[in-house]
Coordinates of C-alpha atoms and ligand atoms in Angstrom, one line a residue:
M22 CA -64.3 -15.7 -94.3
T23 CA -65.5 -12.9 -92.1
Q24 CA -68.6 -11.3 -93.3
S25 CA -70.9 -10.8 -90.4
A26 CA -72.6 -7.6 -91.5
T27 CA -75.9 -8.0 -93.3
I28 CA -75.5 -4.8 -95.2
L29 CA -72.6 -5.3 -97.6
P30 CA -70.1 -2.5 -97.7
S31 CA -70.1 -0.3 -100.8
D32 CA -67.3 2.0 -102.1
F33 CA -65.7 3.1 -105.4
I34 CA -63.7 -0.1 -105.7
R35 CA -66.7 -2.3 -105.3
D36 CA -68.5 -0.1 -107.8
I37 CA -65.7 -0.8 -110.3
I38 CA -66.1 -4.5 -109.6
D39 CA -69.9 -4.5 -109.9
D40 CA -69.4 -2.7 -113.3
D41 CA -66.8 -5.3 -114.4
L42 CA -69.1 -8.1 -113.4
R43 CA -71.9 -6.6 -115.5
T44 CA -69.7 -6.4 -118.6
N45 CA -68.0 -9.8 -117.7
K46 CA -64.6 -8.1 -118.0
H47 CA -62.7 -10.7 -116.0
K48 CA -65.0 -13.6 -116.8
A49 CA -66.8 -13.2 -113.5
C50 CA -63.6 -13.7 -111.6
V51 CA -62.6 -11.6 -108.6
A52 CA -59.1 -12.2 -107.5
T53 CA -57.3 -10.0 -105.0
R54 CA -54.1 -10.2 -103.0
F55 CA -52.5 -8.8 -99.9
P56 CA -48.9 -8.2 -100.7
P57 CA -46.8 -7.2 -97.7
E58 CA -43.0 -6.9 -97.9
P59 CA -41.6 -9.0 -95.0
N60 CA -39.4 -6.2 -93.7
G61 CA -41.4 -5.4 -90.7
Y62 CA -44.6 -6.3 -88.7
I63 CA -47.9 -5.3 -90.1
H64 CA -49.8 -2.4 -88.6
I65 CA -53.3 -1.1 -88.5
G66 CA -52.8 0.5 -91.9
H67 CA -52.0 -2.9 -93.3
A68 CA -55.1 -4.2 -91.5
K69 CA -57.2 -1.8 -93.5
S70 CA -55.7 -3.3 -96.7
V71 CA -56.2 -6.9 -95.4
C72 CA -59.8 -6.2 -94.6
L73 CA -60.4 -4.6 -98.0
N74 CA -58.7 -7.3 -100.1
F75 CA -60.1 -10.3 -98.2
G76 CA -63.3 -8.6 -97.6
I77 CA -63.9 -8.1 -101.4
A78 CA -62.9 -11.7 -102.1
G79 CA -65.4 -12.9 -99.5
Q80 CA -68.2 -10.7 -100.7
Y81 CA -67.8 -11.7 -104.4
Q82 CA -67.0 -15.3 -103.8
G83 CA -63.6 -14.7 -105.2
T84 CA -60.1 -15.4 -103.9
C85 CA -57.5 -13.4 -102.0
N86 CA -53.8 -14.4 -102.0
L87 CA -51.4 -13.7 -99.3
R88 CA -48.2 -12.8 -101.1
L89 CA -44.9 -12.0 -99.4
D90 CA -43.5 -9.4 -101.7
D91 CA -40.0 -10.2 -101.0
T92 CA -37.9 -8.9 -103.9
D93 CA -35.6 -6.6 -101.9
P94 CA -33.3 -8.7 -99.8
L95 CA -32.3 -5.9 -97.5
G96 CA -34.2 -6.1 -94.2
E97 CA -36.5 -9.0 -95.1
S98 CA -36.6 -12.0 -92.9
M99 CA -38.4 -15.3 -92.0
E100 CA -39.3 -13.7 -88.6
Y101 CA -41.3 -11.0 -90.4
V102 CA -42.9 -13.6 -92.7
E103 CA -44.0 -15.6 -89.7
S104 CA -45.4 -12.6 -88.0
I105 CA -47.4 -11.6 -91.0
I106 CA -48.9 -15.0 -91.4
R107 CA -49.8 -15.1 -87.7
D108 CA -51.2 -11.6 -87.8
V109 CA -53.4 -11.9 -90.9
R110 CA -54.7 -15.2 -89.6
W111 CA -55.5 -13.6 -86.2
L112 CA -57.3 -10.8 -87.9
G113 CA -59.7 -13.5 -89.1
F114 CA -58.8 -14.2 -92.7
D115 CA -57.9 -17.4 -94.5
W116 CA -56.0 -17.8 -97.8
G117 CA -56.3 -21.5 -98.0
E118 CA -53.5 -22.8 -100.1
R119 CA -52.9 -19.4 -101.6
L120 CA -49.7 -18.4 -99.9
F121 CA -47.2 -17.1 -102.4
Y122 CA -43.7 -15.5 -102.4
A123 CA -42.6 -13.1 -105.1
S124 CA -39.1 -14.6 -104.7
D125 CA -40.5 -17.9 -106.1
Y126 CA -41.0 -16.0 -109.3
F127 CA -37.3 -14.8 -109.7
E128 CA -36.6 -17.1 -112.6
K129 CA -39.9 -16.2 -114.4
L130 CA -39.3 -12.5 -113.9
Y131 CA -35.8 -12.9 -115.3
S132 CA -37.3 -14.5 -118.4
F133 CA -39.8 -11.7 -118.7
A134 CA -36.9 -9.2 -118.6
V135 CA -35.1 -11.2 -121.3
E136 CA -38.2 -11.0 -123.4
L137 CA -38.4 -7.2 -123.0
I138 CA -34.8 -7.0 -124.2
K139 CA -35.6 -9.1 -127.2
T140 CA -38.5 -7.0 -128.2
G141 CA -36.3 -3.9 -127.9
N142 CA -38.2 -2.7 -124.7
A143 CA -35.3 -2.8 -122.3
Y144 CA -31.6 -2.1 -122.3
V145 CA -28.6 -2.4 -120.0
C146 CA -27.5 1.0 -118.9
S147 CA -24.0 1.5 -117.5
L148 CA -24.5 4.9 -115.9
N149 CA -24.2 4.9 -112.1
A150 CA -27.1 5.7 -109.9
D151 CA -26.2 9.4 -109.5
D152 CA -26.0 9.9 -113.3
V153 CA -29.3 8.0 -113.8
R154 CA -30.9 10.4 -111.3
E155 CA -29.3 13.5 -112.8
Q156 CA -30.3 12.7 -116.3
R157 CA -33.9 11.9 -115.4
G158 CA -35.0 15.5 -115.6
T159 CA -37.5 17.2 -113.4
F160 CA -41.2 18.0 -113.4
T161 CA -40.5 20.9 -115.8
E162 CA -37.6 19.6 -117.8
P163 CA -37.5 16.4 -119.8
G164 CA -34.9 13.8 -119.1
R165 CA -31.8 13.0 -121.3
E166 CA -31.4 9.7 -123.0
S167 CA -28.7 7.4 -121.7
P168 CA -25.7 6.9 -124.0
Y169 CA -26.3 3.2 -123.6
R170 CA -29.9 3.3 -124.8
N171 CA -29.2 2.0 -128.2
R172 CA -27.2 -1.0 -127.4
S173 CA -28.0 -3.9 -129.7
V174 CA -30.3 -6.7 -128.5
A175 CA -27.4 -9.1 -128.6
E176 CA -25.2 -6.9 -126.5
N177 CA -28.0 -6.3 -124.0
L178 CA -28.7 -10.1 -123.7
D179 CA -25.0 -10.7 -123.2
M180 CA -24.6 -7.9 -120.6
F181 CA -27.7 -9.0 -118.7
S182 CA -26.7 -12.6 -118.4
R183 CA -23.3 -11.5 -117.2
M184 CA -25.1 -9.3 -114.6
R185 CA -26.8 -12.3 -113.5
A186 CA -23.6 -14.4 -113.4
G187 CA -22.1 -11.9 -111.1
E188 CA -19.4 -10.5 -113.3
F189 CA -20.0 -6.9 -112.3
A190 CA -19.9 -4.9 -109.2
D191 CA -23.1 -3.7 -107.4
G192 CA -24.4 -0.6 -109.3
A193 CA -22.1 -1.0 -112.3
H194 CA -25.1 -1.6 -114.6
T195 CA -28.8 -1.7 -114.5
L196 CA -31.5 -3.0 -116.7
R197 CA -33.9 -0.2 -117.7
A198 CA -37.3 -0.2 -119.5
K199 CA -37.0 1.8 -122.8
I200 CA -40.1 4.0 -122.5
D201 CA -39.8 7.7 -123.0
M202 CA -37.3 10.1 -121.4
A203 CA -39.5 13.0 -122.4
S204 CA -42.6 11.7 -120.7
P205 CA -44.4 14.2 -118.5
N206 CA -44.7 11.3 -116.0
I207 CA -41.2 10.9 -114.5
V208 CA -41.9 7.3 -113.6
L209 CA -41.9 6.4 -117.3
R210 CA -38.5 7.9 -118.1
D211 CA -36.7 4.6 -118.7
P212 CA -37.2 3.3 -115.2
V213 CA -34.6 0.8 -113.7
I214 CA -36.2 -2.7 -113.6
Y215 CA -33.2 -4.8 -112.4
R216 CA -30.2 -3.8 -110.4
I217 CA -27.1 -5.7 -109.1
K218 CA -27.2 -6.2 -105.4
R219 CA -24.8 -8.6 -103.8
E220 CA -27.0 -9.3 -100.8
P221 CA -28.1 -12.7 -99.6
H222 CA -31.9 -13.2 -99.7
Y223 CA -33.6 -14.9 -96.7
R224 CA -35.1 -17.5 -99.1
T225 CA -33.0 -17.7 -102.3
E226 CA -29.8 -17.0 -100.3
T227 CA -26.9 -16.3 -102.6
K228 CA -28.5 -17.6 -105.8
W229 CA -29.2 -14.2 -107.1
V230 CA -27.0 -11.1 -107.3
I231 CA -29.5 -9.1 -109.4
Y232 CA -33.0 -8.3 -108.1
P233 CA -36.0 -6.9 -109.9
M234 CA -37.4 -3.6 -108.9
Y235 CA -40.8 -3.3 -107.2
D236 CA -42.5 -1.8 -110.2
F237 CA -41.3 -4.7 -112.4
A238 CA -41.9 -7.5 -109.9
H239 CA -45.2 -6.5 -108.5
C240 CA -47.4 -6.2 -111.6
L241 CA -46.0 -9.4 -113.1
S242 CA -46.5 -11.3 -109.8
D243 CA -50.1 -10.1 -110.0
A244 CA -50.4 -11.4 -113.5
L245 CA -48.7 -14.7 -112.7
E246 CA -51.2 -15.2 -109.9
G247 CA -54.3 -14.3 -112.1
I248 CA -55.0 -11.3 -109.9
T249 CA -57.9 -9.2 -111.3
Y250 CA -57.8 -6.2 -108.9
S251 CA -54.4 -5.1 -107.7
I252 CA -55.5 -2.8 -104.9
C253 CA -52.8 -0.4 -103.6
T254 CA -52.4 2.9 -101.9
L255 CA -52.5 6.3 -103.6
E256 CA -48.7 6.9 -103.8
F257 CA -48.6 4.3 -106.6
E258 CA -51.0 6.3 -108.8
N259 CA -48.2 7.7 -110.9
N260 CA -46.8 4.2 -111.3
R261 CA -50.0 2.8 -112.8
P262 CA -48.9 3.7 -116.4
L263 CA -45.7 1.8 -115.8
Y264 CA -47.7 -1.1 -114.4
D265 CA -49.8 -1.2 -117.5
W266 CA -46.9 -0.7 -119.8
I267 CA -45.2 -3.7 -118.4
V268 CA -48.2 -6.1 -118.4
E269 CA -49.3 -5.0 -121.9
R270 CA -46.0 -6.0 -123.2
L271 CA -45.5 -9.3 -121.5
I272 CA -49.0 -10.7 -120.6
T273 CA -51.6 -11.9 -123.0
G274 CA -55.2 -12.6 -122.0
S275 CA -56.7 -11.2 -118.8
R276 CA -54.5 -8.5 -117.2
P277 CA -54.6 -7.3 -113.7
Q278 CA -56.0 -3.8 -113.0
Q279 CA -54.3 -1.5 -110.4
I280 CA -56.7 0.5 -108.3
E281 CA -55.5 2.9 -105.7
F282 CA -57.2 4.0 -102.5
A283 CA -56.2 6.3 -99.6
R284 CA -53.9 4.8 -97.0
L285 CA -54.9 5.0 -93.4
N286 CA -53.3 7.7 -91.3
L287 CA -54.2 7.7 -87.6
S288 CA -53.8 10.5 -85.2
Y289 CA -51.2 10.3 -82.5
T290 CA -49.7 7.4 -84.4
V291 CA -47.0 6.7 -86.9
L292 CA -47.6 4.1 -89.5
S293 CA -44.6 4.1 -91.7
K294 CA -42.6 0.9 -91.4
R295 CA -39.3 2.7 -91.5
R296 CA -40.4 4.7 -88.4
L297 CA -41.8 1.7 -86.6
I298 CA -38.5 0.0 -87.1
E299 CA -36.7 3.0 -85.7
L300 CA -39.0 2.9 -82.6
V301 CA -38.1 -0.7 -82.0
K302 CA -34.4 -0.6 -82.9
K303 CA -33.7 2.4 -80.8
N304 CA -35.7 1.0 -77.9
Y305 CA -38.2 3.9 -77.7
V306 CA -40.7 1.0 -77.2
Q307 CA -40.1 -2.6 -75.9
G308 CA -40.4 -4.5 -79.2
W309 CA -42.8 -4.9 -82.1
D310 CA -45.5 -6.2 -79.6
D311 CA -45.2 -3.3 -77.2
P312 CA -48.9 -2.6 -76.4
R313 CA -48.4 1.0 -77.4
M314 CA -47.4 0.1 -81.0
P315 CA -50.0 0.3 -83.8
T316 CA -48.8 -3.1 -85.0
V317 CA -51.3 -6.0 -85.1
T318 CA -49.1 -7.9 -82.7
G319 CA -49.0 -4.8 -80.3
M320 CA -52.7 -4.4 -80.5
R321 CA -53.3 -8.1 -79.8
R322 CA -51.0 -7.9 -76.7
R323 CA -52.7 -4.8 -75.6
G324 CA -56.0 -6.7 -75.7
Y325 CA -57.7 -5.3 -78.8
T326 CA -59.9 -8.0 -80.5
P327 CA -59.9 -8.8 -84.2
E328 CA -63.6 -8.0 -84.3
A329 CA -62.9 -4.6 -83.0
I330 CA -60.2 -3.9 -85.6
R331 CA -62.3 -5.3 -88.4
N332 CA -65.2 -3.2 -87.3
F333 CA -63.0 -0.1 -87.3
C334 CA -61.8 -0.9 -90.8
A335 CA -65.4 -1.2 -91.9
Q336 CA -66.3 2.1 -90.4
I337 CA -63.5 4.2 -91.9
G338 CA -64.4 2.8 -95.3
V339 CA -62.3 3.2 -98.4
A340 CA -61.9 6.6 -100.2
K341 CA -59.8 8.3 -102.8
N342 CA -58.4 11.1 -100.7
D343 CA -55.9 11.0 -97.9
N344 CA -57.1 12.0 -94.5
L345 CA -56.3 11.6 -90.8
I346 CA -58.6 9.3 -88.8
D347 CA -59.0 10.1 -85.2
V348 CA -57.5 7.3 -83.1
S349 CA -60.5 7.7 -80.7
L350 CA -62.6 6.0 -83.3
L351 CA -60.4 3.0 -83.0
E352 CA -60.7 3.1 -79.3
H353 CA -64.4 3.5 -79.6
C354 CA -64.6 0.3 -81.6
V355 CA -62.5 -1.5 -79.1
R356 CA -64.6 -0.3 -76.2
E357 CA -67.9 -1.3 -78.0
D358 CA -66.7 -4.8 -78.7
L359 CA -65.3 -5.4 -75.2
N360 CA -68.5 -3.9 -73.6
N361 CA -70.3 -6.9 -75.1
R362 CA -67.8 -9.6 -74.4
A363 CA -65.6 -8.7 -71.3
P364 CA -66.7 -10.1 -68.0
R365 CA -66.9 -7.5 -65.2
V366 CA -64.5 -7.9 -62.2
M367 CA -63.4 -5.6 -59.4
S368 CA -59.7 -4.6 -59.0
V369 CA -58.2 -1.8 -57.1
L370 CA -55.3 0.0 -58.8
R371 CA -54.2 2.5 -56.1
P372 CA -55.3 0.8 -52.9
L373 CA -56.3 2.5 -49.7
R374 CA -56.9 0.1 -46.7
L375 CA -60.4 0.3 -45.3
V376 CA -61.4 -1.3 -42.0
I377 CA -65.1 -1.7 -41.2
D378 CA -65.0 -1.2 -37.4
N379 CA -68.3 -2.9 -36.6
Y380 CA -67.9 -5.9 -38.9
P381 CA -67.2 -9.1 -37.0
E382 CA -63.5 -10.2 -37.0
N383 CA -63.0 -13.3 -39.1
Q384 CA -66.4 -13.2 -40.7
V385 CA -66.5 -13.7 -44.4
E386 CA -69.5 -13.4 -46.6
E387 CA -69.9 -14.5 -50.2
F388 CA -71.7 -12.1 -52.5
E389 CA -73.0 -13.2 -55.9
F390 CA -72.0 -11.0 -58.8
A391 CA -73.2 -11.0 -62.3
N392 CA -70.3 -11.4 -64.8
H393 CA -72.1 -9.1 -67.2
P394 CA -74.9 -6.7 -66.5
Q395 CA -76.8 -7.4 -69.8
N396 CA -75.8 -11.0 -70.5
P397 CA -77.0 -13.5 -67.9
D398 CA -75.5 -16.3 -70.1
M399 CA -72.1 -15.2 -68.8
G400 CA -73.1 -16.4 -65.4
T401 CA -72.2 -15.3 -61.9
R402 CA -69.4 -15.6 -59.4
Q403 CA -68.9 -15.4 -55.7
V404 CA -66.8 -12.5 -54.3
S405 CA -65.7 -12.7 -50.6
F406 CA -66.3 -9.8 -48.3
S407 CA -64.6 -9.2 -45.0
K408 CA -63.7 -6.7 -42.4
V409 CA -60.6 -5.3 -44.1
L410 CA -61.0 -4.1 -47.8
Y411 CA -59.1 -2.1 -50.3
I412 CA -60.7 0.7 -52.2
E413 CA -59.3 3.3 -54.6
Q414 CA -57.3 6.1 -53.0
D415 CA -59.4 8.7 -55.0
D416 CA -62.7 7.3 -53.6
F417 CA -61.9 9.1 -50.4
Q418 CA -61.2 12.9 -50.1
E419 CA -60.6 14.7 -46.8
N420 CA -62.0 17.9 -48.2
P421 CA -64.3 16.8 -50.9
P422 CA -66.3 19.3 -53.1
K423 CA -70.0 19.3 -52.6
K424 CA -71.0 17.1 -55.5
Y425 CA -68.5 14.4 -54.6
H426 CA -70.6 11.2 -54.1
R427 CA -67.9 9.1 -52.5
L428 CA -66.2 8.9 -49.1
G429 CA -65.2 11.8 -47.0
P430 CA -65.7 13.0 -43.4
G431 CA -69.3 12.5 -42.5
R432 CA -70.2 10.8 -45.7
E433 CA -71.5 7.5 -46.8
V434 CA -71.3 5.3 -49.9
R435 CA -72.5 2.0 -51.1
L436 CA -69.8 -0.8 -51.5
R437 CA -70.7 -2.3 -54.9
N438 CA -73.2 -5.1 -54.5
A439 CA -72.7 -5.1 -50.7
Y440 CA -73.3 -2.8 -47.7
V441 CA -73.7 1.0 -47.2
I442 CA -70.7 2.2 -45.1
K443 CA -70.2 5.4 -43.2
F444 CA -67.0 7.3 -42.5
A445 CA -65.6 6.8 -39.0
G446 CA -62.1 8.1 -39.1
T447 CA -58.6 8.0 -40.7
V448 CA -55.1 6.8 -39.7
K449 CA -52.4 9.1 -41.0
D450 CA -48.7 8.7 -41.7
E451 CA -47.1 10.6 -38.8
K452 CA -44.5 12.1 -40.9
T453 CA -46.3 13.0 -44.2
G454 CA -49.8 13.4 -43.0
E455 CA -51.0 11.2 -45.7
V456 CA -54.1 9.0 -45.1
I457 CA -52.9 5.5 -44.9
E458 CA -56.0 3.8 -43.6
L459 CA -59.7 4.5 -43.5
H460 CA -62.2 3.4 -40.9
C461 CA -65.9 3.1 -41.5
T462 CA -68.9 1.4 -40.0
Y463 CA -71.4 -0.6 -41.9
D464 CA -75.2 -1.0 -41.7
P465 CA -76.0 -4.7 -41.8
Q466 CA -79.6 -3.9 -43.0
T467 CA -78.3 -2.5 -46.3
R468 CA -77.2 -5.7 -48.0
N469 CA -79.0 -5.4 -51.3
A470 CA -81.4 -3.1 -49.6
P471 CA -81.7 0.7 -49.0
P472 CA -81.2 2.2 -45.6
A473 CA -84.1 1.7 -43.2
D474 CA -85.3 5.3 -43.6
G475 CA -85.3 4.8 -47.3
H476 CA -82.9 7.7 -48.2
K477 CA -80.9 7.4 -51.4
V478 CA -77.3 6.6 -51.1
Q479 CA -75.6 8.4 -54.1
G480 CA -72.3 6.9 -54.6
V481 CA -71.3 3.3 -55.4
I482 CA -67.6 2.3 -55.2
H483 CA -65.8 -1.0 -56.0
W484 CA -63.7 -2.8 -53.5
V485 CA -61.7 -6.0 -52.9
S486 CA -61.4 -8.0 -49.7
A487 CA -57.8 -7.8 -48.4
E488 CA -57.7 -11.4 -47.6
H489 CA -59.4 -12.5 -50.8
C490 CA -57.5 -10.7 -53.5
V491 CA -54.3 -11.2 -55.6
P492 CA -51.6 -8.6 -56.0
A493 CA -51.1 -7.4 -59.6
V494 CA -49.0 -5.1 -61.7
V495 CA -51.0 -2.9 -64.0
R496 CA -49.7 -1.0 -66.9
L497 CA -51.6 2.0 -68.0
Y498 CA -51.0 3.0 -71.5
D499 CA -51.5 6.4 -73.1
R500 CA -51.0 7.6 -76.6
L501 CA -47.4 7.0 -77.8
F502 CA -47.1 10.5 -79.3
S503 CA -48.2 13.8 -77.8
I504 CA -49.1 15.6 -81.0
D505 CA -51.9 14.6 -83.3
N506 CA -49.9 14.1 -86.5
P507 CA -46.4 12.9 -85.6
G508 CA -46.3 11.2 -89.0
S509 CA -45.9 14.6 -90.7
E510 CA -42.7 15.4 -88.6
E511 CA -39.3 14.4 -89.8
D512 CA -38.1 14.4 -86.2
F513 CA -41.0 12.4 -85.0
T514 CA -39.3 10.9 -82.0
K515 CA -39.2 14.4 -80.5
Y516 CA -42.9 14.1 -79.9
L517 CA -43.0 10.8 -78.0
N518 CA -45.3 11.1 -75.1
P519 CA -43.2 10.7 -71.9
H520 CA -46.2 9.5 -70.1
S521 CA -47.3 6.8 -72.5
L522 CA -46.6 4.1 -70.0
E523 CA -47.3 4.2 -66.3
T524 CA -46.7 1.0 -64.2
L525 CA -48.6 0.5 -61.0
T526 CA -47.0 -2.2 -58.9
T527 CA -49.3 -2.4 -55.8
C528 CA -52.7 -3.3 -57.3
Y529 CA -55.1 -5.8 -56.1
A530 CA -57.4 -7.9 -58.3
E531 CA -60.3 -9.9 -57.0
L532 CA -59.6 -13.6 -56.3
S533 CA -61.4 -14.9 -59.3
L534 CA -58.5 -13.5 -61.5
K535 CA -55.9 -15.6 -59.7
N536 CA -55.4 -18.0 -62.6
A537 CA -56.3 -15.6 -65.4
K538 CA -54.6 -16.7 -68.7
P539 CA -52.6 -14.2 -70.7
G540 CA -54.8 -12.6 -73.4
S541 CA -58.0 -12.6 -71.3
Q542 CA -60.0 -9.4 -71.4
Y543 CA -61.9 -8.0 -68.5
Q544 CA -63.8 -4.9 -67.5
F545 CA -62.4 -3.7 -64.2
E546 CA -65.5 -2.0 -62.9
R547 CA -65.3 1.8 -63.1
L548 CA -61.8 1.7 -64.4
G549 CA -61.7 0.5 -68.0
Y550 CA -61.0 -2.7 -70.0
F551 CA -57.8 -4.7 -69.1
C552 CA -56.1 -7.7 -70.5
T553 CA -53.8 -10.2 -68.8
D554 CA -50.3 -9.5 -70.3
L555 CA -48.0 -12.2 -71.7
D556 CA -45.6 -11.3 -68.8
T557 CA -48.1 -12.9 -66.4
T558 CA -46.6 -15.9 -64.5
A559 CA -47.9 -18.3 -61.9
K560 CA -46.4 -15.9 -59.3
Q561 CA -47.3 -12.5 -60.8
L562 CA -50.3 -11.2 -62.6
V563 CA -49.7 -8.4 -65.1
F564 CA -52.5 -6.5 -66.7
N565 CA -52.5 -4.0 -69.6
R566 CA -55.1 -1.3 -69.7
I567 CA -56.7 -1.7 -73.1
V568 CA -58.8 1.4 -73.0
A569 CA -60.4 3.5 -70.4
L570 CA -64.2 3.5 -69.9
R571 CA -66.2 6.2 -71.7
D572 CA -66.6 7.9 -68.4
S573 CA -63.6 9.7 -67.1
W574 CA -61.4 8.3 -64.4
G575 CA -63.1 7.7 -61.1
K576 CA -66.6 8.5 -62.0
V577 CA -69.1 5.9 -61.5
N578 CA -69.7 3.9 -64.6
K579 CA -73.5 3.8 -64.8
E580 CA -73.8 0.6 -66.7
S581 CA -71.8 -1.5 -64.2
T582 CA -73.3 -0.1 -61.0
T583 CA -77.0 -0.1 -61.6
Ligands
ATP608 P1 -44.9 1.7 -95.3 O1 -45.3 2.7 -96.3 O2 -45.5 1.9 -93.9 O3 -43.4 1.3 -95.3 P2 -45.5 -0.3 -97.2 O4 -46.6 0.2 -98.0 O5 -44.1 -0.3 -97.7 O6 -45.7 0.3 -95.7 P3 -46.0 -3.0 -97.6 O7 -45.6 -4.2 -96.8 O8 -45.4 -2.8 -99.0 O9 -45.8 -1.8 -96.7 O10 -47.6 -3.0 -97.7 C1 -48.5 -4.1 -98.0 C2 -49.8 -3.6 -98.4 O11 -50.4 -2.8 -97.4 C3 -49.7 -2.7 -99.6 O12 -50.7 -3.0 -100.5 C4 -49.9 -1.3 -99.1 O13 -50.5 -0.5 -100.0 C5 -50.8 -1.6 -97.8 N1 -50.6 -0.5 -96.8 C6 -49.5 -0.2 -96.2 N2 -49.7 0.8 -95.4 C7 -51.0 1.1 -95.5 C8 -51.8 2.1 -94.8 N3 -51.4 2.9 -93.9 N4 -53.1 2.1 -95.1 C9 -53.6 1.2 -96.0 N5 -52.9 0.3 -96.6 C10 -51.6 0.2 -96.4
MG609 MG1 -44.4 -1.0 -100.0

């Protein structure tokens, strides 16, 4: 269980649990569950729920179940189940033997429904869906009772068993809880608890043609598993009286308690599964694991770490009111974590060839670089230096502004951990006038030493040796949406950021990255944090930019150059 922080988190849910423990309400038992429906991949919002449920179980020496809430056959699949299992595990949580499927309870749920019929608490209604909706009433008007509401128990039992037997068409009948058509809470106006749906289920296949509704299945699944705290998001607040109504009628002894918290909304991001599915199905992104996706699998591929995601979830906390969290907080957590763990390397993304005129042909020097400026345990590596190098195009300007501490006519700069070089000239493309090669001279005295006259060289730039580097493709990611709350827009795809992916195909990484394994994170000095992508092969390195450095593009990153 992941519980590294010494200060235990505190929030209104943990306050409720503390109170219950004092009064021994659940016999000192704390049992939670994370109940995703396997109809999509889980995202950062689910991660918040995962951290909350597993976090509470860990903190109180309780248990947390992973339950696939698979009671609606449409859109559910084993692919999604497998992805959820992989993603929750990757986030760092362990449910031991406690993996459950709501579909395993279908028979029990059916018996519960029969019991409700027998006690006069449910009836088979033969109105179609439109009529049920129409008779439900509104916020200001009570609903009307179904003409089938007073069927006898015997008739209801007979009808319900025939529904199960497949005698009726989809939608011909439903089983409804008999509660109160005049209730101010519309949820309680005889909600449908079973419907006929001739749809094969990915686990039970064609065994069932009736399926329980979420409100009926969820609370009873919780009860069957001995859950004490059924933590869910705020949109279920109005359903809580129904949750309680059902368990009070069917469960004796300790009953689960539903507690609602505010779902995570993240700026520049959509977190509704329906919308994420649309992004995937309509190819706005390249699959669920596209590094621009807020899915756990997308974030993993991008190079985010589970520690960073857990830390983000801890920082946003748990509240009772909906709000919009700034995505830069997530990026901050990612950066903070990678700053500690990512080895530093040099790579050039937009190369400009640089020739050091007075450096001997064929000479190669090895320079020792620390892999991490603050962590000597991460060791050192040798980086080769030679006459022809690559530097970033924007580390040279023909007409630089005054405060520009990089290369330009008449200027000097230090090559990171190597020599001070001075501008000597340029070679230009005859047609375009574009600078295609830079010439400099170096001062051999300045290897790890200031110039002889002691003057300060302001700028430090990174480099790779042309003969000692590997070509790489680098994908630069930006936010997927260009407005801060795309989730509030019906037509959300209109706000996709056309520049969310830029692919650079002529980059050079230092030689030490030659055999970098997919999923390895690095800090490319001065450029940001990068991760070797899954598309990397023995022939072609591919990197994703995970997140830029705090400093803006091109500025010297203090920490890595001093
Ligand atoms: P969506 O609303 O995106 O379709 P969902 O709520 O239908 O998602 P489920 O698979 O039913 O997805 O969710 C599993 C659990 O994750 C639920 O307990 C749900 O409350 C929680 N959850 C889903 N989205 C968020 C979110 N954005 N923030 C916090 N918890 C969430
Ligand atoms: Mg749901």
